[in-house]
mmCIF file of C-alpha atoms in Angstrom:
data_model
loop_
_atom_site.group_PDB
_atom_site.id
_atom_site.type_symbol
_atom_site.label_atom_id
_atom_site.label_comp_id
_atom_site.label_asym_id
_atom_site.label_seq_id
_atom_site.Cartn_x
_atom_site.Cartn_y
_atom_site.Cartn_z
ATOM 1 C CA MET A 30 0.129 -0.034 -0.103
ATOM 2 C CA ARG A 31 2.772 2.308 1.022
ATOM 3 C CA THR A 32 4.794 1.610 -2.493
ATOM 4 C CA TYR A 33 1.528 2.379 -4.253
ATOM 5 C CA TYR A 34 1.246 5.981 -2.819
ATOM 6 C CA LYS A 35 4.829 6.513 -3.276
ATOM 7 C CA GLN A 36 4.384 5.739 -7.069
ATOM 8 C CA ILE A 37 1.498 8.269 -7.271
ATOM 9 C CA ILE A 38 3.571 10.933 -5.588
ATOM 10 C CA VAL A 39 6.284 10.362 -7.958
ATOM 11 C CA LEU A 40 4.202 10.607 -11.221
ATOM 12 C CA PHE A 41 2.519 13.769 -9.764
ATOM 13 C CA LEU A 42 5.946 15.780 -9.343
ATOM 14 C CA LEU A 43 7.110 14.410 -12.818
ATOM 15 C CA GLY A 44 3.779 15.565 -14.394
ATOM 16 C CA GLN A 45 4.310 18.897 -12.781
ATOM 17 C CA SER A 46 7.947 19.286 -13.878
ATOM 18 C CA PHE A 47 6.955 18.490 -17.548
ATOM 19 C CA ALA A 48 4.246 20.632 -17.504
ATOM 20 C CA GLN A 49 6.195 23.899 -16.671
ATOM 21 C CA LYS A 50 6.791 26.055 -19.815
ATOM 22 C CA ASP A 51 9.267 28.361 -18.412
ATOM 23 C CA ILE A 52 12.447 26.091 -18.161
ATOM 24 C CA TYR A 53 15.548 27.362 -18.733
ATOM 25 C CA ARG A 54 17.224 25.448 -21.219
ATOM 26 C CA ASN A 55 20.637 27.422 -21.550
ATOM 27 C CA VAL A 56 22.778 30.292 -20.334
ATOM 28 C CA GLU A 57 21.764 32.559 -22.784
ATOM 29 C CA ALA A 58 17.920 32.440 -21.817
ATOM 30 C CA ILE A 59 18.752 33.230 -18.083
ATOM 31 C CA GLU A 60 21.172 36.091 -19.209
ATOM 32 C CA LYS A 61 18.168 37.358 -21.712
ATOM 33 C CA GLU A 62 15.609 37.389 -18.752
ATOM 34 C CA TRP A 63 18.060 38.965 -16.251
ATOM 35 C CA LYS A 64 18.785 41.732 -18.469
ATOM 36 C CA GLY A 65 14.953 42.424 -18.939
ATOM 37 C CA TYR A 66 14.533 42.185 -15.409
ATOM 38 C CA THR A 67 17.887 44.566 -14.623
ATOM 39 C CA SER A 68 16.558 46.987 -17.552
ATOM 40 C CA TYR A 69 13.157 47.218 -15.862
ATOM 41 C CA GLN A 70 14.612 47.955 -12.321
ATOM 42 C CA LYS A 71 16.805 50.912 -13.974
ATOM 43 C CA GLU A 72 13.842 52.391 -15.708
ATOM 44 C CA GLU A 73 11.856 52.180 -12.565
ATOM 45 C CA ALA A 74 14.767 53.852 -10.431
ATOM 46 C CA LEU A 75 15.318 56.680 -13.199
ATOM 47 C CA SER A 76 11.464 57.191 -13.225
ATOM 48 C CA PHE A 77 11.265 57.468 -9.634
ATOM 49 C CA CYS A 78 14.385 60.127 -9.535
ATOM 50 C CA ASP A 79 12.545 62.071 -12.131
ATOM 51 C CA PHE A 80 9.524 62.575 -10.403
ATOM 52 C CA LEU A 81 11.379 63.434 -7.063
ATOM 53 C CA PHE A 82 13.263 66.041 -8.693
ATOM 54 C CA LYS A 83 10.359 67.645 -10.568
ATOM 55 C CA GLN A 84 8.442 67.624 -7.418
ATOM 56 C CA GLY A 85 11.119 69.446 -5.311
ATOM 57 C CA TYR A 86 12.101 66.320 -3.152
ATOM 58 C CA TYR A 87 15.740 66.968 -3.834
ATOM 59 C CA GLU A 88 17.137 65.075 -0.494
ATOM 60 C CA ARG A 89 14.963 61.917 -1.314
ATOM 61 C CA CYS A 90 16.209 62.450 -5.169
ATOM 62 C CA LEU A 91 19.887 62.620 -4.068
ATOM 63 C CA VAL A 92 19.139 59.154 -2.009
ATOM 64 C CA ASN A 93 17.603 57.419 -4.883
ATOM 65 C CA ALA A 94 20.268 58.732 -7.462
ATOM 66 C CA PHE A 95 23.028 57.308 -5.549
ATOM 67 C CA GLN A 96 21.560 54.125 -5.129
ATOM 68 C CA ALA A 97 21.149 54.038 -8.784
ATOM 69 C CA LEU A 98 24.915 54.752 -9.164
ATOM 70 C CA TYR A 99 25.648 51.761 -6.917
ATOM 71 C CA LYS A 100 23.660 49.329 -8.827
ATOM 72 C CA PHE A 101 24.563 50.587 -12.492
ATOM 73 C CA PRO A 102 27.912 51.773 -11.893
ATOM 74 C CA ASP A 103 29.077 51.209 -15.638
ATOM 75 C CA ASP A 104 25.998 52.194 -17.175
ATOM 76 C CA GLU A 105 25.825 55.123 -19.716
ATOM 77 C CA ILE A 106 23.425 56.814 -17.565
ATOM 78 C CA VAL A 107 25.843 57.513 -14.862
ATOM 79 C CA SER A 108 26.750 60.767 -16.255
ATOM 80 C CA VAL A 109 23.113 62.014 -16.280
ATOM 81 C CA LEU A 110 22.851 60.870 -12.570
ATOM 82 C CA ASN A 111 25.721 62.764 -11.748
ATOM 83 C CA TYR A 112 24.191 65.920 -13.548
ATOM 84 C CA TYR A 113 21.018 65.610 -11.546
ATOM 85 C CA ILE A 114 22.957 64.768 -8.237
ATOM 86 C CA GLY A 115 24.643 68.413 -9.100
ATOM 87 C CA ARG A 116 21.421 69.801 -9.961
ATOM 88 C CA CYS A 117 19.903 68.637 -6.698
ATOM 89 C CA TYR A 118 22.784 70.167 -4.723
ATOM 90 C CA GLU A 119 22.370 73.506 -6.759
ATOM 91 C CA GLU A 120 18.663 73.789 -5.845
ATOM 92 C CA MET A 121 19.554 73.028 -2.234
ATOM 93 C CA MET A 122 22.212 76.018 -2.525
ATOM 94 C CA ASN A 123 25.156 73.674 -1.914
ATOM 95 C CA TYR A 124 27.150 75.227 -4.527
ATOM 96 C CA LYS A 125 30.424 73.650 -3.716
ATOM 97 C CA LEU A 126 29.049 69.998 -3.990
ATOM 98 C CA ALA A 127 27.180 70.733 -7.167
ATOM 99 C CA ASN A 128 30.493 71.953 -8.711
ATOM 100 C CA ILE A 129 32.043 68.649 -7.879
ATOM 101 C CA TYR A 130 29.373 66.543 -9.802
ATOM 102 C CA TYR A 131 29.198 68.797 -12.520
ATOM 103 C CA GLN A 132 33.162 68.706 -12.853
ATOM 104 C CA LYS A 133 32.514 64.651 -12.980
ATOM 105 C CA VAL A 134 30.318 64.969 -16.036
ATOM 106 C CA ILE A 135 32.901 67.173 -17.618
ATOM 107 C CA ASN A 136 35.755 65.208 -17.221
ATOM 108 C CA LYS A 137 33.882 62.128 -18.909
ATOM 109 C CA GLU A 138 31.946 63.405 -21.644
ATOM 110 C CA PRO A 139 33.210 64.700 -24.994
ATOM 111 C CA LYS A 140 33.082 68.363 -25.369
ATOM 112 C CA ASP A 141 30.218 68.225 -28.221
ATOM 113 C CA SER A 142 27.933 66.070 -26.119
ATOM 114 C CA GLN A 143 24.619 67.842 -24.549
ATOM 115 C CA ASN A 144 25.742 66.438 -21.149
ATOM 116 C CA TYR A 145 29.026 68.311 -21.340
ATOM 117 C CA LYS A 146 27.453 71.350 -22.582
ATOM 118 C CA ALA A 147 24.783 71.467 -19.822
ATOM 119 C CA ALA A 148 27.160 70.600 -17.006
ATOM 120 C CA PHE A 149 29.796 73.191 -18.351
ATOM 121 C CA TYR A 150 27.165 76.014 -18.095
ATOM 122 C CA ARG A 151 26.156 74.837 -15.039
ATOM 123 C CA ASN A 152 29.356 74.695 -13.543
ATOM 124 C CA VAL A 153 30.275 78.283 -14.486
ATOM 125 C CA TYR A 154 26.809 79.403 -13.038
ATOM 126 C CA VAL A 155 27.382 77.644 -9.498
ATOM 127 C CA LYS A 156 30.765 79.512 -9.456
ATOM 128 C CA LEU A 157 29.162 82.772 -10.154
ATOM 129 C CA MET A 158 26.952 81.755 -7.536
ATOM 130 C CA MET A 159 29.760 81.079 -5.015
ATOM 131 C CA ASP A 160 31.408 84.465 -5.921
ATOM 132 C CA ASP A 161 34.437 82.742 -7.822
ATOM 133 C CA VAL A 162 34.306 85.730 -10.267
ATOM 134 C CA ASP A 163 37.663 85.488 -10.896
ATOM 135 C CA ASP A 164 37.435 81.794 -12.021
ATOM 136 C CA VAL A 165 34.277 82.781 -14.149
ATOM 137 C CA LEU A 166 36.415 85.491 -15.957
ATOM 138 C CA LYS A 167 39.344 83.035 -16.641
ATOM 139 C CA ILE A 168 36.999 80.345 -17.795
ATOM 140 C CA THR A 169 34.876 82.704 -19.994
ATOM 141 C CA ASP A 170 38.066 84.862 -21.415
ATOM 142 C CA SER A 171 38.179 82.934 -24.785
ATOM 143 C CA SER A 172 34.658 82.868 -25.192
ATOM 144 C CA LYS A 173 33.574 85.625 -27.865
ATOM 145 C CA THR A 174 30.409 84.230 -29.348
ATOM 146 C CA ASP A 175 28.883 81.994 -26.823
ATOM 147 C CA PRO A 176 25.847 84.148 -25.319
ATOM 148 C CA TYR A 177 25.573 82.178 -22.000
ATOM 149 C CA LEU A 178 28.986 82.481 -21.199
ATOM 150 C CA LEU A 179 29.301 86.367 -22.161
ATOM 151 C CA THR A 180 26.384 86.829 -19.881
ATOM 152 C CA PHE A 181 27.915 84.751 -16.897
ATOM 153 C CA ARG A 182 30.912 87.254 -17.693
ATOM 154 C CA GLY A 183 28.744 90.348 -17.583
ATOM 155 C CA TYR A 184 27.612 89.228 -14.292
ATOM 156 C CA SER A 185 31.213 88.846 -13.107
ATOM 157 C CA TYR A 186 31.971 92.277 -14.078
ATOM 158 C CA LEU A 187 28.872 93.594 -12.255
ATOM 159 C CA LYS A 188 30.147 92.193 -9.022
ATOM 160 C CA LYS A 189 33.585 93.464 -9.517
ATOM 161 C CA LYS A 190 31.864 96.959 -10.169
ATOM 162 C CA ASN A 191 33.751 96.949 -13.619
ATOM 163 C CA TRP A 192 30.732 98.634 -15.483
ATOM 164 C CA ASP A 193 32.240 99.401 -18.764
ATOM 165 C CA GLU A 194 33.411 95.770 -19.200
ATOM 166 C CA ALA A 195 30.013 94.442 -17.698
ATOM 167 C CA ARG A 196 28.105 96.829 -20.182
ATOM 168 C CA THR A 197 30.468 95.397 -23.161
ATOM 169 C CA SER A 198 29.518 91.960 -22.454
ATOM 170 C CA PHE A 199 25.965 92.197 -22.109
ATOM 171 C CA ILE A 200 25.796 94.086 -25.432
ATOM 172 C CA SER A 201 27.842 90.960 -26.955
ATOM 173 C CA ALA A 202 25.514 88.761 -25.375
ATOM 174 C CA GLN A 203 22.590 90.421 -26.522
ATOM 175 C CA SER A 204 23.947 90.479 -30.135
ATOM 176 C CA ASN A 205 24.776 86.600 -30.155
ATOM 177 C CA PHE A 206 21.374 85.767 -28.555
ATOM 178 C CA SER A 207 19.514 87.888 -31.353
ATOM 179 C CA HIS A 208 16.136 86.955 -29.989
ATOM 180 C CA PRO A 209 13.541 89.524 -28.483
ATOM 181 C CA HIS A 210 13.369 87.475 -25.291
ATOM 182 C CA TYR A 211 16.748 87.969 -24.346
ATOM 183 C CA ASP A 212 16.614 91.595 -25.085
ATOM 184 C CA LYS A 213 13.984 91.772 -22.563
ATOM 185 C CA LEU A 214 16.131 89.839 -19.800
ATOM 186 C CA ILE A 215 19.351 91.846 -20.599
ATOM 187 C CA THR A 216 17.460 95.379 -20.568
ATOM 188 C CA PRO A 217 17.088 95.546 -16.862
ATOM 189 C CA LEU A 218 20.986 95.045 -16.335
ATOM 190 C CA TYR A 219 21.729 97.918 -18.470
ATOM 191 C CA GLN A 220 19.546 99.978 -16.129
ATOM 192 C CA THR A 221 21.266 98.529 -13.012
ATOM 193 C CA ILE A 222 24.670 100.259 -14.744
ATOM 194 C CA GLU A 223 23.144 103.352 -15.417
ATOM 195 C CA GLU A 224 21.498 103.796 -12.115
ATOM 196 C CA VAL A 225 24.598 102.805 -9.946
ATOM 197 C CA TYR A 226 25.573 106.268 -9.660
ATOM 198 C CA THR A 227 22.328 107.250 -8.046
ATOM 199 C CA VAL A 228 23.209 105.034 -4.853
ATOM 200 C CA PRO A 229 23.581 107.582 -1.773
ATOM 201 C CA LYS A 230 27.055 108.202 -0.407
ATOM 202 C CA HIS A 231 28.235 109.616 2.779
ATOM 203 C CA ASN A 232 30.325 112.897 2.807
ATOM 204 C CA ARG A 233 33.686 111.774 4.577
ATOM 205 C CA TYR A 234 34.464 115.434 5.483
ATOM 206 C CA LEU A 235 30.831 116.069 6.843
ATOM 207 C CA ILE A 236 31.432 112.972 9.198
ATOM 208 C CA PHE A 237 34.769 113.775 10.176
ATOM 209 C CA MET A 238 33.555 117.469 11.211
ATOM 210 C CA MET A 239 30.546 116.122 12.911
ATOM 211 C CA SER A 240 32.507 113.406 14.877
ATOM 212 C CA SER A 241 35.063 116.359 15.772
ATOM 213 C CA LEU A 242 32.032 118.348 17.286
ATOM 214 C CA PHE A 243 29.878 115.391 19.405
ATOM 215 C CA PRO A 244 31.410 112.154 20.579
ATOM 216 C CA GLY A 245 30.272 109.446 18.395
ATOM 217 C CA ALA A 246 27.910 111.574 15.792
ATOM 218 C CA GLY A 247 29.827 110.190 12.904
ATOM 219 C CA GLN A 248 29.200 106.643 13.791
ATOM 220 C CA PHE A 249 25.469 107.341 14.423
ATOM 221 C CA MET A 250 25.430 109.147 10.871
ATOM 222 C CA LEU A 251 26.805 105.982 9.375
ATOM 223 C CA GLY A 252 24.362 103.878 10.886
ATOM 224 C CA ASN A 253 26.484 101.945 13.445
ATOM 225 C CA LYS A 254 24.561 102.813 16.620
ATOM 226 C CA THR A 255 26.380 100.304 18.794
ATOM 227 C CA GLN A 256 29.721 102.107 18.155
ATOM 228 C CA GLY A 257 28.388 105.626 18.537
ATOM 229 C CA GLN A 258 26.990 104.646 21.835
ATOM 230 C CA GLY A 259 29.992 103.021 23.072
ATOM 231 C CA ILE A 260 32.207 106.149 22.014
ATOM 232 C CA LEU A 261 29.630 108.382 23.842
ATOM 233 C CA SER A 262 29.539 106.415 26.805
ATOM 234 C CA SER A 263 33.412 105.925 26.850
ATOM 235 C CA VAL A 264 33.940 109.740 26.651
ATOM 236 C CA GLY A 265 31.185 110.660 29.084
ATOM 237 C CA LEU A 266 32.574 108.302 31.445
ATOM 238 C CA MET A 267 35.902 110.060 31.138
ATOM 239 C CA MET A 268 34.206 113.596 31.819
ATOM 240 C CA LEU A 269 32.527 112.425 34.700
ATOM 241 C CA ILE A 270 35.537 110.882 36.412
ATOM 242 C CA SER A 271 37.571 114.133 35.619
ATOM 243 C CA SER A 272 34.713 116.108 37.133
ATOM 244 C CA TRP A 273 35.312 114.091 40.650
ATOM 245 C CA THR A 274 38.515 115.424 41.025
ATOM 246 C CA THR A 275 37.756 119.105 41.199
ATOM 247 C CA VAL A 276 38.411 120.737 44.736
ATOM 248 C CA GLN A 277 36.022 123.417 45.429
ATOM 249 C CA ARG A 278 36.947 124.340 49.025
ATOM 250 C CA LEU A 279 40.186 123.726 50.969
ATOM 251 C CA VAL A 280 39.872 125.870 53.717
ATOM 252 C CA GLY A 281 37.251 125.673 56.606
ATOM 253 C CA SER A 282 35.980 122.325 55.732
ATOM 254 C CA SER A 283 36.475 118.935 57.056
ATOM 255 C CA ARG A 284 37.618 116.499 54.577
ATOM 256 C CA ALA A 285 38.028 113.448 57.117
ATOM 257 C CA VAL A 286 36.103 110.630 56.699
ATOM 258 C CA ASP A 287 36.408 109.415 60.286
ATOM 259 C CA ASN A 288 35.461 111.767 63.504
ATOM 260 C CA ILE A 289 37.528 114.947 63.262
ATOM 261 C CA SER A 290 38.840 114.448 66.634
ATOM 262 C CA LEU A 291 40.558 111.363 65.447
ATOM 263 C CA SER A 292 42.624 113.195 62.919
ATOM 264 C CA VAL A 293 45.997 114.540 63.735
ATOM 265 C CA PRO A 294 47.451 116.721 61.099
ATOM 266 C CA ILE A 295 51.198 116.295 60.372
ATOM 267 C CA TYR A 296 53.283 119.459 59.535
ATOM 268 C CA LYS A 297 56.824 119.557 58.194
ATOM 269 C CA ASN A 298 59.460 122.206 57.944
ATOM 270 C CA TYR A 299 57.782 124.926 59.816
ATOM 271 C CA THR A 300 59.446 127.368 62.532
ATOM 272 C CA THR A 301 57.824 127.691 65.851
ATOM 273 C CA ASN A 302 57.620 131.300 67.768
ATOM 274 C CA SER A 303 56.128 132.562 70.766
ATOM 275 C CA SER A 304 53.698 134.521 68.680
ATOM 276 C CA SER A 305 52.253 132.141 66.455
ATOM 277 C CA SER A 306 52.192 129.075 68.894
ATOM 278 C CA LYS A 307 49.997 127.904 71.743
ATOM 279 C CA LYS A 308 50.768 125.850 74.685
ATOM 280 C CA ASP A 309 49.943 122.717 72.697
ATOM 281 C CA MET A 310 52.646 123.866 70.091
ATOM 282 C CA ILE A 311 50.115 123.865 67.187
ATOM 283 C CA PRO A 312 50.165 127.348 65.108
ATOM 284 C CA ASP A 313 47.044 129.552 65.206
ATOM 285 C CA LYS A 314 46.807 129.356 61.296
ATOM 286 C CA ILE A 315 46.932 126.353 59.244
ATOM 287 C CA TYR A 316 47.722 126.734 55.375
ATOM 288 C CA THR A 317 46.763 123.678 53.325
ATOM 289 C CA SER A 318 47.554 123.019 49.838
ATOM 290 C CA SER A 319 46.032 120.371 47.628
ATOM 291 C CA SER A 320 46.958 119.495 43.756
ATOM 292 C CA SER A 321 44.361 117.194 42.024
ATOM 293 C CA ALA A 322 46.377 117.227 38.578
ATOM 294 C CA LYS A 323 47.573 113.658 38.836
ATOM 295 C CA PHE A 324 43.807 112.619 39.054
ATOM 296 C CA LEU A 325 42.615 115.074 36.581
ATOM 297 C CA ILE A 326 44.740 114.534 33.715
ATOM 298 C CA PRO A 327 44.453 110.675 33.152
ATOM 299 C CA PRO A 328 40.560 110.666 32.489
ATOM 300 C CA MET A 329 41.007 113.571 30.580
ATOM 301 C CA LEU A 330 43.749 112.408 28.112
ATOM 302 C CA ILE A 331 41.768 108.993 27.914
ATOM 303 C CA GLY A 332 38.675 110.743 27.186
ATOM 304 C CA SER A 333 40.518 112.989 24.415
ATOM 305 C CA SER A 334 42.168 110.027 22.884
ATOM 306 C CA ILE A 335 39.009 108.308 22.558
ATOM 307 C CA PHE A 336 37.282 111.385 21.210
ATOM 308 C CA ILE A 337 39.893 111.905 18.461
ATOM 309 C CA ALA A 338 40.642 108.323 17.451
ATOM 310 C CA SER A 339 36.566 107.981 16.928
ATOM 311 C CA ALA A 340 36.546 111.099 14.587
ATOM 312 C CA TYR A 341 39.361 109.620 12.599
ATOM 313 C CA LYS A 342 37.812 106.247 12.475
ATOM 314 C CA SER A 343 34.720 107.669 11.276
ATOM 315 C CA PHE A 344 36.267 109.289 8.449
ATOM 316 C CA ASN A 345 38.165 106.154 7.488
ATOM 317 C CA ASP A 346 34.963 104.111 7.882
ATOM 318 C CA THR A 347 32.910 106.461 5.658
ATOM 319 C CA LYS A 348 34.586 105.009 2.507
ATOM 320 C CA LEU A 349 33.797 101.346 3.700
ATOM 321 C CA LYS A 350 30.279 102.319 4.603
ATOM 322 C CA ASN A 351 29.765 103.773 1.028
ATOM 323 C CA GLU A 352 31.348 100.744 -0.428
ATOM 324 C CA GLU A 353 29.085 98.482 1.501
ATOM 325 C CA LEU A 354 25.922 100.469 0.228
ATOM 326 C CA LEU A 355 27.098 99.999 -3.362
ATOM 327 C CA ASN A 356 27.346 95.976 -2.500
ATOM 328 C CA ILE A 357 23.755 96.116 -1.244
ATOM 329 C CA TYR A 358 22.668 97.723 -4.287
ATOM 330 C CA ILE A 359 24.211 95.171 -6.744
ATOM 331 C CA LYS A 360 23.295 92.210 -4.476
ATOM 332 C CA LYS A 361 19.653 93.345 -4.514
ATOM 333 C CA ARG A 362 19.379 94.153 -8.348
ATOM 334 C CA ILE A 363 21.394 90.951 -9.121
ATOM 335 C CA GLU A 364 18.763 89.140 -6.872
ATOM 336 C CA LYS A 365 15.948 90.801 -8.699
ATOM 337 C CA ASN A 366 17.396 89.999 -12.211
ATOM 338 C CA SER A 367 19.107 86.544 -11.511
ATOM 339 C CA PRO A 368 21.320 84.952 -13.949
ATOM 340 C CA ASN A 369 19.204 81.734 -13.687
ATOM 341 C CA ARG A 370 16.671 83.273 -15.956
ATOM 342 C CA PHE A 371 19.456 82.605 -18.794
ATOM 343 C CA LEU A 372 19.609 78.794 -17.959
ATOM 344 C CA ASP A 373 17.338 77.635 -20.764
ATOM 345 C CA PHE A 374 19.677 75.584 -22.505
ATOM 346 C CA SER A 375 18.900 71.997 -23.342
ATOM 347 C CA GLU A 376 19.783 69.361 -20.372
ATOM 348 C CA PRO A 377 19.942 65.663 -20.442
ATOM 349 C CA GLN A 378 16.715 63.929 -19.243
ATOM 350 C CA LEU A 379 16.632 60.873 -16.884
ATOM 351 C CA ILE A 380 13.613 59.382 -18.966
ATOM 352 C CA TYR A 381 13.688 59.743 -22.839
ATOM 353 C CA LYS A 382 10.034 59.599 -24.064
ATOM 354 C CA LYS A 383 9.860 57.511 -27.254
#
């Protein structure tokens, strides 16, 4: 009976094995199916990265992009992934890391490829945002016809306050773009250059004169309230200390802290005679003298030094303050007319629509 059941089980298993259609007959079949599976995995990973980037989930996009790089280290999509890793860091304003990943694409791709050009433009842009204007000028020095590089060059000269060169670069960029859309983008930059002379400035000599008349006045006029308050307080304190040393009455007043009966005057180098001394041998008239110069001079010197030094400092700070006002003006105008408006060149795609 047991043998009968065993035979039934064996026949059932053999029948199931022969009934299967997906039997791997050779290695090629296995490789073919595995490639299809990995290709599906790659498409899913790239599709998810693309979705996360477009939705603004840059941190999650970075995680999935790094996972894709780990899974497909030798795939042709590596440069595109590095490009979008750089884009994520750029959107997160981590320009230093963005520059590193753009540079990886530049080092790997041929110069005439779309990946290279997009990474190169982005690399110059992040250098501009990091205020590496000297590097930007060096990179764009040989460019005479590329409108994007000429635009970045103009922004660099704008940050360096070289108005003539900035205007020339923007004119060249506008000429090479040769399109009304870019004319509209570049026109506000001309206005920025023309209106730079309307930025208010402080008069150095007026600041110095006011600082010489009133302690801390120059710093107050420059908007440095904390420094102005410090100068005024210091000079005022020194004047107050010097006033304490003034002696109003020397004769006929008691200047002893303890009871007057405990004070014993000491006299030196005086001559005793019968007409000016009594039985206790103390003269009838006592002449006292006091000098407060040693207490008056130090606070006066300190206060005067602070006063004069603050006036001189305010005179020198005026130039720095005027430069600061100009930098604020340039920064605000660049933020209003940002160079990212020109980043409309073609970029590599994570997903290509068929």
